[in-house]
Coordinates of C-alpha atoms and ligand atoms in Angstrom, one line a residue:
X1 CA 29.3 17.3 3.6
X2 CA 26.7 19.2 1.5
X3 CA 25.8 21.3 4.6
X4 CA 22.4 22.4 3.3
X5 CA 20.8 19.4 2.0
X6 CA 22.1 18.2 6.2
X7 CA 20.4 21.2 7.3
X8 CA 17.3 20.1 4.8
X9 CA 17.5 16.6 6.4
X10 CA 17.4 18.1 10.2
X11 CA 14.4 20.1 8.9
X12 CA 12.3 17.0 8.5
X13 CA 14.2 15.2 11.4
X14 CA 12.0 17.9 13.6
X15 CA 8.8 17.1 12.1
X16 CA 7.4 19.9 14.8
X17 CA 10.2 22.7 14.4
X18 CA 11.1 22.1 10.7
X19 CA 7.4 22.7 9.2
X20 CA 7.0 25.9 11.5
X21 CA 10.2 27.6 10.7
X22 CA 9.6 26.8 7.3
X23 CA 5.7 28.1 7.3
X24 CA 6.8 31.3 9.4
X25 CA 9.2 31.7 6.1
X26 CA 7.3 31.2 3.5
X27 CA 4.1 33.2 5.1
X28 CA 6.6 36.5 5.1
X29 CA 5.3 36.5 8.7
X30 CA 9.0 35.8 9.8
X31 CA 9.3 37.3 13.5
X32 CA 12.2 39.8 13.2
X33 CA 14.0 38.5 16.5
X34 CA 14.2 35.0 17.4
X35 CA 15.2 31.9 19.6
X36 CA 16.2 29.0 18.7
X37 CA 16.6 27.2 22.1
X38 CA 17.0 23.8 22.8
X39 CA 19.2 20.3 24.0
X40 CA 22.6 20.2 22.3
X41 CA 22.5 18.2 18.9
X42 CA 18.8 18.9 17.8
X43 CA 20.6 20.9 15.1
X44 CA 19.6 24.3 15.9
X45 CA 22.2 25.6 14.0
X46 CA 21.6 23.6 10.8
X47 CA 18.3 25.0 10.8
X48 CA 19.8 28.7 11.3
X49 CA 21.3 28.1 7.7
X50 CA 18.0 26.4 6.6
X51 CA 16.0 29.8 7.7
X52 CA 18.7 31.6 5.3
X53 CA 17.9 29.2 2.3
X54 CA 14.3 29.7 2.9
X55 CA 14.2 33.3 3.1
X56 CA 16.7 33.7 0.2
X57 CA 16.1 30.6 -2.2
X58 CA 15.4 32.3 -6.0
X59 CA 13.7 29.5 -7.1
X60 CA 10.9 29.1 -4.3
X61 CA 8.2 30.5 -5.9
X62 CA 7.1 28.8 -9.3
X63 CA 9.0 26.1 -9.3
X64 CA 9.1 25.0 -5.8
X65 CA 12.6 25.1 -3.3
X66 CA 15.7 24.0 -4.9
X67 CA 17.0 20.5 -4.1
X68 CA 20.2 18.7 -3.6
X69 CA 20.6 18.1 -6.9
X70 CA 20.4 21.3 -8.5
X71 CA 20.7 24.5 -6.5
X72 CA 19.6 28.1 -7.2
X73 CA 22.7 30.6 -7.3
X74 CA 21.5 31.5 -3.2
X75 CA 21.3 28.2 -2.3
X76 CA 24.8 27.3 -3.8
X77 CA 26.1 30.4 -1.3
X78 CA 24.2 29.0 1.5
X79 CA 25.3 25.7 0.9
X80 CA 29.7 26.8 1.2
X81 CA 28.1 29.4 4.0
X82 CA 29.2 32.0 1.3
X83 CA 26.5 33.9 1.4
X84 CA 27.1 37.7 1.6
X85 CA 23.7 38.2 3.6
X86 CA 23.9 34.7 5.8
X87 CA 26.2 36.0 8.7
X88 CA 27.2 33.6 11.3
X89 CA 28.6 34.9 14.5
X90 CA 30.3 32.2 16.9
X91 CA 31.9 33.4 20.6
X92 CA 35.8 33.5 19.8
X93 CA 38.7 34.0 22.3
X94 CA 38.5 38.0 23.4
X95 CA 39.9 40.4 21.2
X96 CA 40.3 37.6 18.2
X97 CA 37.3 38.4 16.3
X98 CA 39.2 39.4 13.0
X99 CA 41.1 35.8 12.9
X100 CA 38.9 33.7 15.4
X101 CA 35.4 34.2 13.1
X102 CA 37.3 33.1 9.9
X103 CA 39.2 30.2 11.5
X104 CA 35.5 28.7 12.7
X105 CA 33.5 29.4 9.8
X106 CA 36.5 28.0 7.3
X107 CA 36.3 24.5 9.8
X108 CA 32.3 24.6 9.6
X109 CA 32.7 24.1 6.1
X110 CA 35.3 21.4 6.1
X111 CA 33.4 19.8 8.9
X112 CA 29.9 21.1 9.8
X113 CA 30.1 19.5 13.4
X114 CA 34.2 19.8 14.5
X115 CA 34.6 21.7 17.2
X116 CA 37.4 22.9 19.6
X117 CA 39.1 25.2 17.3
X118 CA 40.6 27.4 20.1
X119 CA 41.2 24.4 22.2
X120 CA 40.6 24.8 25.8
X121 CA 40.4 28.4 26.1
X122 CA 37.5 30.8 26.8
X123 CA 35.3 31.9 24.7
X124 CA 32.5 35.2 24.5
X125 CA 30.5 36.8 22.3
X126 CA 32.0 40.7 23.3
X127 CA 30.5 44.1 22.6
X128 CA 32.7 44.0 19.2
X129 CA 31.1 41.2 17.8
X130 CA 27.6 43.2 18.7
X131 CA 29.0 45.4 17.0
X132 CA 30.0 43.8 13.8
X133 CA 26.3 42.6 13.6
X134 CA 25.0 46.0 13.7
X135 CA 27.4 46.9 10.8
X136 CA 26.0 44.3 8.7
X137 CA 22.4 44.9 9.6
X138 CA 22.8 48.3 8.8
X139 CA 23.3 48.0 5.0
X140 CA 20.8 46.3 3.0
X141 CA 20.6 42.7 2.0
X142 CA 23.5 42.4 -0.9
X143 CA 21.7 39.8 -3.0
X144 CA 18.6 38.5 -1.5
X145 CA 15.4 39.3 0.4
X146 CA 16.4 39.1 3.3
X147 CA 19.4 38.9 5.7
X148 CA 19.6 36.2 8.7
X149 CA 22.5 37.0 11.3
X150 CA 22.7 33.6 14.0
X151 CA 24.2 34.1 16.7
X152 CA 25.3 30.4 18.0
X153 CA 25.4 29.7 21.8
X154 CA 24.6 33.3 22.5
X155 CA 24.6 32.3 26.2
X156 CA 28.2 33.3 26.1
X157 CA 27.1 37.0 24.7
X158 CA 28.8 39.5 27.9
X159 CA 26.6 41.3 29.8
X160 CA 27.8 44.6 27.6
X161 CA 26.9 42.5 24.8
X162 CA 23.6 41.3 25.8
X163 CA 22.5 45.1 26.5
X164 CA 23.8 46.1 23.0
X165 CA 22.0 43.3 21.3
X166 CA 18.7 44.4 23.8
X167 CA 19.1 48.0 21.8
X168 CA 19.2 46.3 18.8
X169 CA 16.4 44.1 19.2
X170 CA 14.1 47.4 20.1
X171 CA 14.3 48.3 16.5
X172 CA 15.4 45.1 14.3
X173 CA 15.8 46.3 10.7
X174 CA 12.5 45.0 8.8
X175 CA 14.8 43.0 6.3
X176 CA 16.9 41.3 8.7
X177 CA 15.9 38.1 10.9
X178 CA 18.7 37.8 13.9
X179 CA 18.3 34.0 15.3
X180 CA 19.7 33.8 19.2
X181 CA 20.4 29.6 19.0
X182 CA 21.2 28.4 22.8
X183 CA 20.9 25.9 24.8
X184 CA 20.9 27.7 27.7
X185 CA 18.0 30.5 27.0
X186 CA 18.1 31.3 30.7
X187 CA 21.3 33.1 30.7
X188 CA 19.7 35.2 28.4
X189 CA 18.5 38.7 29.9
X190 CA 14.8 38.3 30.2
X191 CA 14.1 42.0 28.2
X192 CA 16.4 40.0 25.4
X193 CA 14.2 36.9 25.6
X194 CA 10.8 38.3 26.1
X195 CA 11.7 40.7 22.8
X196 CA 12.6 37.4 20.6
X197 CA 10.2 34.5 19.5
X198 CA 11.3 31.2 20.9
X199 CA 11.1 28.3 19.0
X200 CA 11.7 25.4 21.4
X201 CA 13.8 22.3 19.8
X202 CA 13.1 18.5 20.7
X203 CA 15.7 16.2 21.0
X204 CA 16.2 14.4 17.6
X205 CA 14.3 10.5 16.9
X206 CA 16.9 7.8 17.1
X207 CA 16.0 7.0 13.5
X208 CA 16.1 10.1 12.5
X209 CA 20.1 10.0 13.9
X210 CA 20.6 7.0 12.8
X211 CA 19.6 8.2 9.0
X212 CA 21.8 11.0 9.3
X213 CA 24.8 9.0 10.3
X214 CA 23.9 6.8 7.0
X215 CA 24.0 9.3 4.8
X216 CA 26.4 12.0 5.8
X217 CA 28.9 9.9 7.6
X218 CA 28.5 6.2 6.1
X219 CA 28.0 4.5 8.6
X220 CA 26.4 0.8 7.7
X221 CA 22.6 0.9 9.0
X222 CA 23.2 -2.0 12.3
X223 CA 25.8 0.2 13.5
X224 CA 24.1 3.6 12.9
X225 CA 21.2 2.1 14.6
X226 CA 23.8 1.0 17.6
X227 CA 25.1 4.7 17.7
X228 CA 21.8 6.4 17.4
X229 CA 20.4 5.1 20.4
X230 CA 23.9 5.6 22.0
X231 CA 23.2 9.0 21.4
X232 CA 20.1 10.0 23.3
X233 CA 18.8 12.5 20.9
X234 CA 21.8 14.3 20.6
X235 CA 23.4 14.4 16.8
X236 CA 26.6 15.7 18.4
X237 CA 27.2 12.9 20.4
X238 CA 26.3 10.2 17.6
X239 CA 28.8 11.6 15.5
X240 CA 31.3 12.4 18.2
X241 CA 31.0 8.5 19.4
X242 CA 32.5 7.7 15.7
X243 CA 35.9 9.0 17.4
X244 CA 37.7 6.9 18.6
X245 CA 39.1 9.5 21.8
X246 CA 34.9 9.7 22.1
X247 CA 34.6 5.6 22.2
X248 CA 37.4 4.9 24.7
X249 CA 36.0 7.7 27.3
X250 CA 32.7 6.1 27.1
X251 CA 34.4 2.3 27.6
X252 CA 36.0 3.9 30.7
X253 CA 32.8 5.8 32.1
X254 CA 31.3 2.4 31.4
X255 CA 34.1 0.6 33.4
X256 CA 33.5 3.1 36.1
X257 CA 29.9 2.2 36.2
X258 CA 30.5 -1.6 36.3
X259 CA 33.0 -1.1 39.4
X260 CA 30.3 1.4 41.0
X261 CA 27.3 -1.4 40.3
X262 CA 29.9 -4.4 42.2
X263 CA 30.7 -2.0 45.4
X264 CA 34.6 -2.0 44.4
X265 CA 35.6 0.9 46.6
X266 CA 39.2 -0.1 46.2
X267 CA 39.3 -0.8 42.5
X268 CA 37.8 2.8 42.2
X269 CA 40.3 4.7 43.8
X270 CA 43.2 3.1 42.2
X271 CA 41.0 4.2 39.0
X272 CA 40.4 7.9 40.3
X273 CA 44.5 7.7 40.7
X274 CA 44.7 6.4 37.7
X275 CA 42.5 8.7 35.0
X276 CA 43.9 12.1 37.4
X277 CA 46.9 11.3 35.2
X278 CA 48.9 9.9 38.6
X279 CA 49.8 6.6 37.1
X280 CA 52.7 7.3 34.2
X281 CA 51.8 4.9 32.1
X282 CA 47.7 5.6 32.2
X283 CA 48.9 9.5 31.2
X284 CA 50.8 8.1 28.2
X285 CA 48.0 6.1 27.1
X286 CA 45.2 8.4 27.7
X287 CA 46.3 11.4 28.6
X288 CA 43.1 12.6 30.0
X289 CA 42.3 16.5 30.8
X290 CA 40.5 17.9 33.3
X291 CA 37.9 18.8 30.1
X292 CA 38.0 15.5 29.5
X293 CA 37.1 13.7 32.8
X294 CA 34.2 16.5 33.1
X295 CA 33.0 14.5 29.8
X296 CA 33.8 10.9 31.0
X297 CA 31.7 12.1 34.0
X298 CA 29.4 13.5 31.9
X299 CA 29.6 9.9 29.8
X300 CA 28.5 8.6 33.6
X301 CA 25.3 10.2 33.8
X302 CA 24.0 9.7 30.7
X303 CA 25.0 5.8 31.6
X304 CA 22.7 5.8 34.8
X305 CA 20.0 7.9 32.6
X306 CA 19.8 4.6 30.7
X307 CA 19.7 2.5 34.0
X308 CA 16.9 4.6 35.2
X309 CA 15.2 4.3 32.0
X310 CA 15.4 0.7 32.0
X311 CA 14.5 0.5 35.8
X312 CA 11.4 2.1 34.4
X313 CA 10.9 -0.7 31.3
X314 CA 10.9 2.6 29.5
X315 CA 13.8 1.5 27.3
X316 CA 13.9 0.8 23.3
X317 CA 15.4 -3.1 22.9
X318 CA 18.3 -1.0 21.3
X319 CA 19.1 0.9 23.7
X320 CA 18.7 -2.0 26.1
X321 CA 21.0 -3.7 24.4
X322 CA 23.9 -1.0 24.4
X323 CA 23.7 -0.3 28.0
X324 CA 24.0 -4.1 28.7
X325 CA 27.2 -4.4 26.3
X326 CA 28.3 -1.6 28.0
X327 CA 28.3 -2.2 31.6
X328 CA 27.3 -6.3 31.5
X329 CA 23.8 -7.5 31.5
X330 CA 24.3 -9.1 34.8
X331 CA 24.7 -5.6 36.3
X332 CA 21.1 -4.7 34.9
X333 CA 19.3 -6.2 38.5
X334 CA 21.7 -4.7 40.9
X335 CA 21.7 -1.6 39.5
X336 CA 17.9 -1.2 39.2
X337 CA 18.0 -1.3 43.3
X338 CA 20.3 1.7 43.7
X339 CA 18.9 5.4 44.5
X340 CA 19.9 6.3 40.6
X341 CA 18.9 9.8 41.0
X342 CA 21.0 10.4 44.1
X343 CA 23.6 9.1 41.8
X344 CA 23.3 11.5 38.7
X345 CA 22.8 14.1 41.4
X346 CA 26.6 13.7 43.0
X347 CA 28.4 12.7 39.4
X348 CA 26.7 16.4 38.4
X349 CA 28.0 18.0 41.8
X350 CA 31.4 16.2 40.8
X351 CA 31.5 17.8 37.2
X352 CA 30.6 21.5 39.0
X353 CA 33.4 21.0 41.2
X354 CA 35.6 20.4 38.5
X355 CA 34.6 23.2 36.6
X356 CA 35.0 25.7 39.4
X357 CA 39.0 24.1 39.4
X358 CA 38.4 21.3 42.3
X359 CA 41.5 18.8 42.8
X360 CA 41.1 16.4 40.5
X361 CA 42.2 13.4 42.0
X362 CA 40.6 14.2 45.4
X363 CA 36.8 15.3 43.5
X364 CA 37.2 11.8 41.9
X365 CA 37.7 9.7 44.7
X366 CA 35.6 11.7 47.0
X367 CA 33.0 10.5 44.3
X368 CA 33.6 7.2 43.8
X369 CA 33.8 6.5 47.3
X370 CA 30.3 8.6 48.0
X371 CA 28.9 6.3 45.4
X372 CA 30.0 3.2 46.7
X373 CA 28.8 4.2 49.9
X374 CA 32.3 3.0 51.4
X375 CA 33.9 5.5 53.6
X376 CA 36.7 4.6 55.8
Ligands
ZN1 ZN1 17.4 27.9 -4.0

């Protein structure tokens, strides 16, 4: 993937966001601390790398910005994130920053959107990592105007981190822009966020998904269009739902749905058995993780986001359409009666238990029975 001409196609994708970011760029009004906040998949961190081309672009001025076709010598750096002053700080595991940074920048540029390099294990932005931005901010830009330092989900920054970065953001260096992108901009300490200028990101246009699939993952238009609204304004997901691990937890949030919408209380607990990895042969087919029936839960929600949608005729015929495939159109009516909020409220009080280490099995039936209403 030519990263920067996906970056340049996110930048129109946020027809608000893209043309401010860029005007703030070009004006040389640039605030010197900012936040890029916002749902997951608007492509905050696309844009990060966007802000860099803009800043640093040699061509910009007579000629215009460079396109995809030919770049200027920046913009080739920008585009393989080699960039000597584009630095990109991810959380890695603690105390791996000198192997953990490389490993996720060298998979950015294989694949801009894999994730899970360190698997299931925790991740931070520490003190050190602070640190290595101050290094780099405190030496001039190397080759172009002016130096952009993201830090991505910098809701993981430690507290010791978060007060280093505060110092640091009471005298930002004049030729350096440092870009906080979150999606959580309330785990941010509030002297950090009322010292940056937030920039507030909109989910992304179904078409504007769908387009993106098209060109940067060939997918044929009907079933970009199919995945786009599948998606929910999140790019991550689109692309994520052309795996096929993705695809079969959605069929089986789906399933789950359908059994919830008929009342099956029985059906559901030999399914909470079942995905808690109890049956043997289920575990060798799916092998689901705790991780991963957070996200099949997770799947859940979204699923009765659609039915509440559609309860509210506030649905695209698209969209319509998916949901029905998904869960059966007969399901549409009988759905529409249930208290659908109550019902994203306890799937989201299911995923927090999970997360805090909850038994699996027992959180899953305890669930499926509360949703069935069928308590014995
Ligand atoms: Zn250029």
């Amino acid at each position: 993937m030519d990263i920067l001409a996906a970056a340049e196609a996110i930048a129109r994708a946020q027809t608000r966001v893209g043309p401010l970011i860029e005007g703030l760029a070009a004006s040389g009004k640039l605030p010197p601390s900012l936040v890029f906040a916002g749902p997951e998949g608007a492509g905050k961190e696309l844009m990060a790398v966007k802000l860099a081309a803009a800043l640093n672009c040699v061509r910009r001025s007579a000629e215009g910005p460079c396109g995809a076709g030919e770049r200027c010598e920046a913009c080739s750096k920008i585009r393989t994130l080699e960039h000597p002053d584009l630095h990109l700080i991810y959380p890695v595991p603690h105390g791996e920053i000198d192997t953990g940074l490389p490993l996720v920048l060298e998979s950015r540029r294989e694949d801009f959107f894999a994730r899970g390099e360190f698997g299931n294990r925790g991740r931070s932005i520490g003190i050190d990592l602070v640190r290595l931005v101050i290094e780099a901010l405190s030496k001039h830009p190397f080759e172009g105007k002016r130096s952009v330092v993201a830090i991505l989900e910098a809701h993981l920054a430690t507290a010791e981190a978060q007060n280093a970065l505060l110092k640091l953001l009471e005298e930002p260096p004049a030729s350096a822009a440092i870009v906080l992108v979150t999606e959580y901009p309330d785990r941010l300490l509030s002297t950090i966020r009322s010292r940056c200028y937030e920039i507030r990101f909109d989910p992304l246009a179904p078409g504007a998904i769908a387009g993106f699939l098209e060109e940067f993952y060939s997918v044929e238009k009907e079933e970009a269009k199919r995945l786009a609204a599948l998606a929910q304004g999140n790019l991550r997901r689109g692309i994520n739902l052309l795996e096929e691990r993705f695809l079969a937890l959605w069929k089986d949030a789906a399933a789950v749905v359908a059994l919830v919408v008929d009342g099956k209380s029985k059906e559901l607990i030999a399914e909470a058995e079942e995905l808690a990895g109890y049956s043997e042969a289920r575990r060798r087919n799916r092998g689901y993780s705790r991780e991963d029936i957070a996200e099949l839960l997770e799947e859940m929600t979204i699923l009765f986001g659609l039915l509440i949608r559609n309860r509210d005729g506030r649905l695209q015929e698209t969209e319509k359409g998916v949901l029905a495939e998904a869960i059966g159109a007969g399901r549409l009516a009988a759905a529409a009666a249930r208290d659908l909020p109550g019902d994203v409220r306890k799937i989201s009080a299911a995923i927090e238990s999970l997360r805090r280490n909850a038994d699996l099995e027992l959180t899953l039936s305890h669930l499926f029975l509360d949703l069935t209403h069928a308590w014995y």
